[in-house]
XYZ file of C-alpha atoms in Angstrom:
89
model
C -53.408 -148.253 -11.612
C -56.831 -149.834 -12.688
C -56.912 -152.259 -15.587
C -59.547 -152.160 -18.246
C -62.664 -154.433 -18.126
C -66.261 -154.855 -16.694
C -64.884 -156.230 -13.305
C -62.408 -153.359 -12.708
C -65.302 -150.896 -13.789
C -67.511 -152.428 -11.036
C -65.114 -152.430 -8.298
C -64.274 -148.909 -9.133
C -68.143 -148.023 -8.994
C -68.698 -149.710 -5.909
C -66.211 -147.657 -4.147
C -63.398 -150.120 -3.857
C -59.990 -149.061 -3.485
C -57.432 -151.043 -5.709
C -56.148 -153.205 -2.714
C -59.788 -153.962 -1.624
C -60.325 -155.116 -4.948
C -57.343 -157.357 -5.141
C -58.200 -159.233 -1.864
C -61.348 -161.058 -0.619
C -62.968 -159.881 2.401
C -62.706 -163.458 3.732
C -59.646 -164.597 1.839
C -57.389 -166.502 4.187
C -57.437 -167.820 7.783
C -54.273 -168.317 9.844
C -54.689 -170.706 12.989
C -52.156 -170.893 15.527
C -52.253 -174.032 17.623
C -49.160 -174.505 20.079
C -46.173 -174.023 17.876
C -47.880 -174.819 14.514
C -49.079 -172.156 12.393
C -51.709 -172.987 9.561
C -52.758 -170.852 6.888
C -55.613 -172.143 5.022
C -57.071 -170.631 1.909
C -61.222 -169.860 2.194
C -61.627 -167.498 -0.898
C -62.577 -169.221 -4.011
C -60.891 -166.764 -6.499
C -58.531 -164.640 -4.808
C -55.289 -166.481 -4.064
C -53.127 -166.174 -1.201
C -49.172 -166.754 -1.186
C -46.877 -167.622 1.450
C -43.154 -166.883 1.019
C -40.710 -168.896 3.071
C -37.911 -166.356 3.376
C -35.221 -169.332 4.485
C -36.096 -171.615 1.598
C -37.060 -168.925 -0.890
C -39.977 -170.988 -1.494
C -43.352 -169.513 -2.759
C -46.454 -171.377 -1.985
C -49.826 -170.412 -3.969
C -53.123 -171.448 -2.089
C -55.678 -171.170 -4.853
C -58.275 -173.816 -3.963
C -60.415 -173.607 -1.129
C -59.678 -175.169 2.019
C -56.022 -175.955 0.684
C -53.653 -175.428 3.543
C -49.971 -174.829 4.346
C -47.902 -174.834 7.385
C -46.224 -171.558 7.678
C -43.319 -170.365 10.087
C -41.908 -167.673 11.859
C -39.932 -165.254 9.113
C -42.648 -166.425 6.559
C -44.715 -163.568 4.560
C -48.319 -163.933 3.609
C -49.721 -162.143 0.745
C -53.232 -161.659 0.266
C -53.797 -159.166 -2.583
C -51.610 -155.941 -1.803
C -51.428 -156.823 1.954
C -48.437 -158.326 3.382
C -48.528 -159.710 6.806
C -45.049 -161.209 8.312
C -45.157 -164.055 10.827
C -42.772 -163.216 13.773
C -42.269 -164.900 17.330
C -44.004 -163.226 20.129
C -41.997 -161.006 22.167
């Protein structure tokens, strides 16, 4: 459900769906180098969340160029999109 306000009205008028309005087009980058997985925030206003299921810790990436090391089993949240990190088959 859309909230009230001018930003929500502009998003609706621009044809955005609710999930597209909550996430930036270029919100975060995920880099895999060897066994290392780095999630880096690249959007200045839309935060990205990384949830570690093992420790139950939630990391909020809200500043541009802020990074966190992710692990297999983590969940990455960008708006209403959730990406699970899993090992290759």
